[in-house]
XYZ file of C-alpha atoms in Angstrom:
448
model
C 19.181 27.347 -27.654
C 18.552 26.437 -24.049
C 21.573 26.324 -21.680
C 20.196 22.974 -20.371
C 19.812 19.663 -22.194
C 16.402 19.101 -20.631
C 13.631 21.146 -19.059
C 12.999 18.320 -16.655
C 15.124 15.345 -15.490
C 13.144 12.869 -13.339
C 14.967 10.248 -11.169
C 12.633 7.368 -10.501
C 10.026 5.941 -12.908
C 7.365 4.952 -10.449
C 3.746 6.225 -10.447
C 4.576 9.725 -9.370
C 7.640 10.154 -11.598
C 5.969 8.784 -14.666
C 2.829 11.033 -14.227
C 4.954 14.049 -13.646
C 7.086 13.424 -16.660
C 4.345 12.726 -19.177
C 2.262 15.695 -17.955
C 5.376 17.992 -18.198
C 6.023 16.687 -21.710
C 2.359 17.289 -22.614
C 2.937 20.945 -21.483
C 5.819 21.146 -24.068
C 8.810 20.501 -21.818
C 11.744 18.423 -22.952
C 11.879 15.589 -20.436
C 14.119 12.711 -19.501
C 13.661 10.095 -16.888
C 16.078 7.576 -15.227
C 15.121 4.303 -13.557
C 17.689 1.851 -12.280
C 15.421 -1.126 -11.800
C 12.102 -1.439 -13.758
C 9.562 1.017 -15.063
C 6.509 1.273 -12.786
C 8.016 1.590 -9.310
C 7.114 -0.217 -6.193
C 3.339 -0.336 -6.776
C 3.431 -1.937 -10.200
C 6.519 -4.127 -9.906
C 6.642 -5.312 -6.256
C 3.886 -3.722 -4.403
C 0.110 -3.194 -4.519
C -0.583 -4.515 -8.051
C 1.036 -7.990 -7.751
C -0.010 -8.242 -4.108
C -3.669 -7.527 -5.049
C -3.430 -10.377 -7.591
C -2.304 -12.697 -4.907
C -5.223 -11.465 -2.766
C -7.644 -12.513 -5.566
C -5.948 -15.941 -5.663
C -6.253 -16.446 -1.983
C -9.921 -15.352 -2.055
C -10.585 -18.013 -4.593
C -8.919 -20.521 -2.236
C -11.333 -19.534 0.406
C -14.447 -20.001 -1.842
C -13.029 -23.343 -2.989
C -13.050 -24.614 0.610
C -16.812 -24.878 0.611
C -18.025 -25.465 -2.993
C -20.670 -27.995 -1.800
C -22.675 -24.982 -0.245
C -22.824 -23.508 -3.717
C -24.051 -26.715 -5.121
C -20.745 -27.687 -6.731
C -19.002 -31.139 -6.471
C -15.290 -30.692 -7.264
C -12.883 -33.485 -7.473
C -9.215 -33.588 -6.405
C -7.829 -30.115 -5.781
C -4.217 -29.027 -5.650
C -2.384 -25.683 -5.581
C 0.784 -24.860 -7.479
C 2.583 -21.728 -6.275
C 5.050 -21.414 -9.208
C 2.012 -21.245 -11.610
C 0.456 -18.381 -9.732
C 3.842 -16.661 -9.145
C 4.696 -16.770 -12.754
C 1.273 -15.675 -13.956
C 1.537 -12.604 -11.715
C 4.982 -11.810 -12.838
C 3.902 -12.088 -16.484
C 1.247 -9.506 -15.939
C 3.771 -7.230 -14.024
C 5.984 -7.400 -17.182
C 2.936 -6.377 -19.318
C 2.171 -3.447 -17.134
C 5.859 -2.336 -17.196
C 5.585 -2.346 -21.044
C 2.620 -0.070 -20.863
C 4.518 2.424 -18.701
C 7.373 2.403 -21.219
C 4.841 2.943 -24.092
C 3.368 5.910 -22.237
C 6.759 7.613 -21.849
C 7.653 6.815 -25.402
C 4.394 8.201 -26.766
C 5.025 11.499 -24.842
C 8.609 11.733 -26.250
C 10.167 11.333 -22.761
C 13.852 10.034 -23.100
C 14.269 7.017 -20.786
C 17.642 6.006 -19.260
C 17.600 2.502 -17.720
C 20.267 3.195 -15.152
C 20.876 4.879 -11.924
C 21.148 8.667 -11.781
C 22.493 10.866 -8.896
C 22.361 14.597 -8.358
C 25.611 16.384 -8.922
C 24.336 19.883 -8.554
C 21.296 22.092 -8.601
C 20.992 21.549 -12.351
C 22.901 18.426 -13.141
C 22.714 14.657 -12.730
C 25.203 11.890 -13.451
C 24.229 8.516 -14.891
C 25.841 5.271 -13.792
C 27.385 5.035 -17.235
C 29.231 8.224 -16.473
C 27.334 10.637 -18.593
C 26.539 13.996 -16.927
C 23.258 15.695 -18.059
C 22.061 19.150 -17.292
C 18.396 20.042 -16.641
C 16.583 23.328 -15.763
C 14.496 21.335 -13.112
C 15.175 17.995 -11.362
C 12.482 15.865 -9.849
C 13.227 13.196 -7.228
C 10.649 10.442 -7.271
C 12.668 7.438 -5.999
C 10.030 6.164 -3.600
C 10.815 3.984 -0.633
C 12.291 0.644 0.268
C 11.538 -1.943 2.920
C 13.206 -1.308 6.297
C 15.186 -4.218 7.475
C 16.086 -4.416 11.207
C 19.592 -5.281 12.263
C 19.728 -8.571 14.172
C 21.800 -11.712 13.849
C 20.576 -13.712 10.877
C 18.668 -10.956 9.244
C 20.206 -11.829 5.941
C 18.154 -15.008 5.906
C 14.896 -13.098 5.974
C 12.728 -11.770 3.101
C 11.405 -8.358 2.582
C 8.233 -7.558 0.562
C 10.462 -7.237 -2.466
C 11.507 -10.831 -2.450
C 8.439 -12.591 -1.192
C 6.830 -12.533 -4.712
C 9.663 -14.542 -6.084
C 10.121 -17.426 -3.607
C 10.598 -20.846 -5.231
C 8.028 -22.583 -3.134
C 5.107 -21.544 -0.996
C 6.258 -21.778 2.601
C 4.645 -24.420 4.725
C 5.232 -22.205 7.761
C 5.691 -18.497 7.486
C 6.502 -15.921 10.078
C 5.636 -12.276 9.341
C 7.165 -9.578 11.488
C 5.255 -6.330 11.590
C 1.888 -4.819 12.410
C 1.136 -2.663 9.286
C -0.942 -3.264 6.239
C 1.871 -5.009 4.383
C 2.252 -7.527 7.072
C -1.518 -8.111 7.507
C -2.121 -8.564 3.707
C 0.668 -11.094 3.242
C -0.293 -12.961 6.404
C -3.854 -13.317 5.059
C -2.649 -14.301 1.565
C -0.511 -17.140 2.673
C -2.887 -18.252 5.317
C -5.610 -18.689 2.744
C -3.198 -20.445 0.418
C -2.603 -23.103 3.075
C 0.559 -21.879 4.884
C 0.824 -21.962 8.700
C 1.188 -18.239 9.508
C 2.561 -16.583 12.632
C 2.491 -12.781 12.987
C 5.074 -11.238 15.325
C 4.522 -7.636 16.524
C 6.530 -5.637 19.030
C 3.463 -3.941 20.649
C -0.176 -5.010 21.260
C -1.448 -2.789 18.390
C -1.613 -3.531 14.760
C -2.849 -1.189 11.907
C -2.541 1.910 14.077
C -3.979 4.256 11.403
C -7.339 2.376 11.376
C -10.337 2.437 13.771
C -9.591 0.332 16.789
C -13.055 -1.517 16.745
C -12.639 -2.378 13.069
C -9.039 -3.701 13.651
C -10.324 -5.733 16.664
C -12.927 -7.365 14.388
C -10.254 -8.109 11.860
C -7.982 -9.660 14.535
C -10.801 -11.868 15.755
C -11.522 -13.194 12.284
C -7.908 -13.664 11.396
C -7.387 -15.772 14.534
C -10.490 -17.706 13.724
C -8.932 -18.481 10.392
C -5.804 -19.961 12.104
C -3.268 -17.050 12.037
C -1.259 -17.061 15.183
C -0.464 -13.520 16.626
C 2.452 -13.054 18.934
C 2.135 -9.646 20.475
C 4.856 -7.841 22.417
C 7.300 -9.990 20.625
C 10.489 -9.117 18.771
C 12.823 -11.238 16.684
C 16.194 -11.351 18.444
C 17.922 -13.625 15.984
C 17.371 -16.067 13.036
C 19.525 -19.125 12.501
C 19.482 -21.178 9.318
C 19.343 -24.877 9.982
C 21.007 -27.634 8.039
C 17.648 -28.504 6.257
C 17.226 -24.948 5.147
C 14.533 -23.971 7.626
C 14.866 -21.073 9.919
C 14.970 -21.025 13.728
C 13.653 -17.901 15.139
C 14.515 -16.639 18.684
C 11.760 -14.382 20.023
C 13.448 -13.975 23.444
C 11.451 -16.562 25.246
C 12.075 -20.258 26.122
C 10.601 -21.798 22.891
C 12.183 -20.944 19.578
C 10.082 -21.132 16.547
C 11.069 -23.019 13.289
C 9.706 -21.783 10.006
C 10.356 -22.069 6.355
C 10.530 -18.333 5.707
C 10.553 -15.077 7.695
C 9.126 -11.959 6.056
C 10.085 -8.622 7.522
C 7.316 -6.082 7.014
C 8.365 -3.559 9.576
C 7.836 -0.326 7.741
C 9.421 1.437 4.754
C 12.243 3.993 4.410
C 12.585 6.876 1.889
C 14.909 5.868 -0.969
C 17.436 8.722 -0.627
C 20.677 7.010 0.199
C 23.528 7.815 -2.200
C 21.362 10.220 -4.311
C 23.902 13.039 -3.958
C 21.345 15.506 -2.643
C 23.989 17.107 -0.500
C 25.652 18.314 -3.775
C 22.636 20.658 -4.115
C 22.585 21.683 -0.469
C 19.519 19.633 0.408
C 19.411 18.309 3.922
C 17.364 15.225 4.659
C 14.785 14.784 7.414
C 15.152 12.553 10.476
C 13.742 9.484 8.540
C 15.865 10.203 5.466
C 12.963 11.951 3.703
C 13.257 14.997 1.481
C 11.510 18.073 3.003
C 9.365 19.923 0.452
C 6.969 22.775 0.460
C 3.264 22.660 -0.684
C 4.425 22.876 -4.231
C 6.815 19.918 -3.911
C 9.876 22.252 -4.020
C 12.921 21.334 -1.917
C 15.365 23.802 -0.283
C 17.043 23.979 -3.787
C 14.841 26.020 -6.006
C 15.412 23.945 -9.058
C 14.880 20.549 -7.424
C 11.474 19.009 -6.449
C 10.372 15.697 -4.915
C 7.132 13.837 -4.922
C 5.741 10.493 -3.590
C 7.051 8.237 -0.836
C 10.481 9.783 -0.858
C 8.968 12.897 0.851
C 7.341 10.729 3.591
C 4.068 12.587 3.630
C 1.370 10.126 2.678
C 2.886 6.978 1.253
C 0.124 5.894 -1.209
C 0.308 5.529 -4.953
C -2.679 7.699 -5.806
C -1.100 10.542 -3.633
C 2.178 10.201 -5.485
C 0.289 10.539 -8.831
C -1.637 13.589 -7.587
C 1.715 15.192 -6.411
C 3.381 14.482 -9.732
C 0.569 15.933 -11.691
C 0.294 19.026 -9.542
C 4.063 19.537 -9.866
C 3.997 19.363 -13.627
C 1.007 21.645 -13.923
C 2.653 24.176 -11.488
C 6.129 24.259 -13.121
C 5.379 23.665 -16.765
C 1.614 24.365 -17.141
C 1.374 27.840 -15.642
C -1.303 26.457 -13.304
C -0.060 26.424 -9.688
C -1.747 23.504 -7.868
C -1.267 21.813 -4.515
C -2.551 18.511 -3.169
C -5.271 18.347 -0.362
C -4.422 15.585 2.027
C -7.714 15.648 3.879
C -10.084 12.623 3.752
C -7.759 10.276 1.758
C -9.377 6.798 1.746
C -7.276 3.714 2.355
C -7.718 -0.035 2.695
C -6.056 -3.161 4.001
C -6.655 -6.147 1.621
C -6.738 -8.584 4.378
C -9.510 -11.314 4.467
C -11.949 -9.867 4.870
C -10.559 -6.476 3.832
C -11.045 -3.297 5.843
C -11.164 0.253 4.791
C -11.423 3.758 6.247
C -11.603 7.425 5.451
C -11.519 10.537 7.699
C -11.211 10.521 11.512
C -11.347 7.349 13.560
C -13.671 7.376 16.587
C -10.686 7.960 18.930
C -9.343 10.804 16.763
C -12.774 12.432 16.481
C -13.373 12.327 20.168
C -9.966 13.904 20.819
C -10.544 16.629 18.181
C -14.258 17.390 18.630
C -15.088 16.103 22.162
C -18.657 14.959 21.674
C -19.325 12.911 18.682
C -22.055 10.376 17.572
C -21.217 6.994 16.239
C -23.697 5.043 14.075
C -22.919 1.506 13.183
C -24.204 -1.778 11.633
C -22.940 -5.203 12.804
C -24.190 -7.739 10.332
C -23.441 -10.978 8.610
C -22.966 -10.373 4.848
C -25.161 -12.481 2.685
C -22.087 -13.885 0.915
C -20.792 -15.270 4.277
C -23.843 -17.422 4.627
C -22.104 -20.006 2.322
C -19.001 -19.875 4.460
C -18.689 -22.200 7.516
C -16.930 -19.291 9.287
C -19.605 -17.097 10.948
C -17.815 -13.897 10.024
C -19.685 -10.600 10.594
C -19.144 -7.276 8.855
C -19.020 -3.968 10.793
C -19.636 -0.516 9.403
C -19.197 2.712 11.343
C -20.005 6.356 10.771
C -18.507 9.028 13.053
C -20.280 12.360 12.983
C -20.002 15.708 14.754
C -22.645 15.784 17.478
C -24.665 18.966 16.584
C -24.332 19.218 12.827
C -23.940 15.499 12.149
C -21.351 16.318 9.529
C -19.605 13.038 8.713
C -16.122 12.966 10.133
C -15.170 9.394 9.239
C -16.447 6.157 7.766
C -14.898 2.806 8.695
C -15.747 -0.763 7.659
C -14.714 -4.380 7.482
C -16.392 -6.946 5.315
C -16.338 -8.378 1.741
C -15.693 -5.665 -0.953
C -15.177 -2.895 1.703
C -12.455 -1.120 -0.453
C -14.898 -0.865 -3.429
C -17.651 0.574 -1.288
C -15.329 2.897 0.539
C -14.211 4.660 -2.660
C -17.768 6.043 -3.123
C -18.255 6.675 0.561
C -15.135 8.725 0.627
C -16.697 11.190 -1.813
C -19.342 11.952 0.809
C -16.735 12.635 3.538
C -14.647 14.744 1.185
C -17.735 16.760 0.245
C -18.576 17.460 3.876
C -21.938 15.753 3.742
C -23.999 15.013 6.841
C -25.532 11.719 7.937
C -29.004 12.984 6.746
C -27.781 12.750 3.160
C -27.291 9.057 3.770
C -30.647 8.733 5.475
C -32.353 10.438 2.525
C -30.868 7.958 0.039
C -32.941 4.887 -0.671
C -31.074 1.594 -0.051
C -29.878 -0.620 -2.961
C -31.157 -4.013 -1.908
C -29.913 -6.605 -1.416
C -26.302 -5.369 -1.036
C -23.799 -4.808 1.663
C -23.453 -1.193 0.704
C -26.992 -0.515 1.765
C -25.999 -0.765 5.323
C -24.420 2.619 4.975
C -27.867 4.284 4.467
C -29.473 2.171 7.199
C -26.919 3.015 10.061
C -28.522 3.368 13.511
């Protein structure tokens, strides 16, 4: 008999933890997993999945604003936030059930309670039970970072915004990252008056500056108010329930809700990692090697808790690689080059590889090919919004270093374009490909 109750005990049932657990079980390991909240983690329960559903609803709202151009005559229109909110949460519950079914079908024991590390090979559940395991995997993800200022308790994070009773008539969003931009676009399209507050003059720092500038121009044209070089100093709740926000200038701003989207923090607080001799990094992250192993040989970590690349597909790859390495006799690592990403703003933007600025710093001389065009779909829209595609290539070889775009369906197009960057193709490969007409994607093979 084994000296341990389990071969693997996973703490955290998000995308990375569930993938690692089921693959390890498929390799023949005896596996258990603990989750203190809901199966599915941030992405499924209170992140990219429900947020994308809200994006679709807000896109419909935009199309509904000009039905006559499509030949439709529509009568009285009204929007009911609770109906949308509850529909989204119903599907989240459905997905949570699928995650549970996956774990059950792979004979993974699930504990619906908090677990903490008590040693290199042991964890303790909130119920008091102590369990031993040959290996422990930490996959607890991250949580929203909430700044400390007077009245911060009156503000929402991205966890709570999905559950508000009513759609705010006036919403302030603090932050300049993708979460801030996506929620600002969602509620703007749904009819809220939206103000974005950012402490610098740059938003979406990981994306190409020219693409971001185009997004800013379009967002402002749609009515979003951007307050750059601004910082919330305090929030006071008024007698009528509204919030008065002090930005440090003469005029205070009164809104219905304040959403703080100022980054995320690795979820390591109180996990007991010091009991296994694991020291955290400066941001609270768990340092790991290329095989996801911590400084304690029996404990591993994957996903956002390691603060490498905080994307769901990356956590899934890391979890799979971990299980194959430890339990499948197939050592594997994750390659973090050319990872595509997107911001589901309106319109969405997407990118893969080096931005133009990054490429010039790294390679010196580069060539930039671009297409600045009005998507056919936007002909119906009274807003004269233009798309922009960019391809950055090495000057001599014309190897593609990065592709960046903004326009309808950009994330869908980017997924395929990312294959070309990952494969190390040159622009000539795009030039040799006949266009699929009429489409927006054809602009990629017509870049000048």
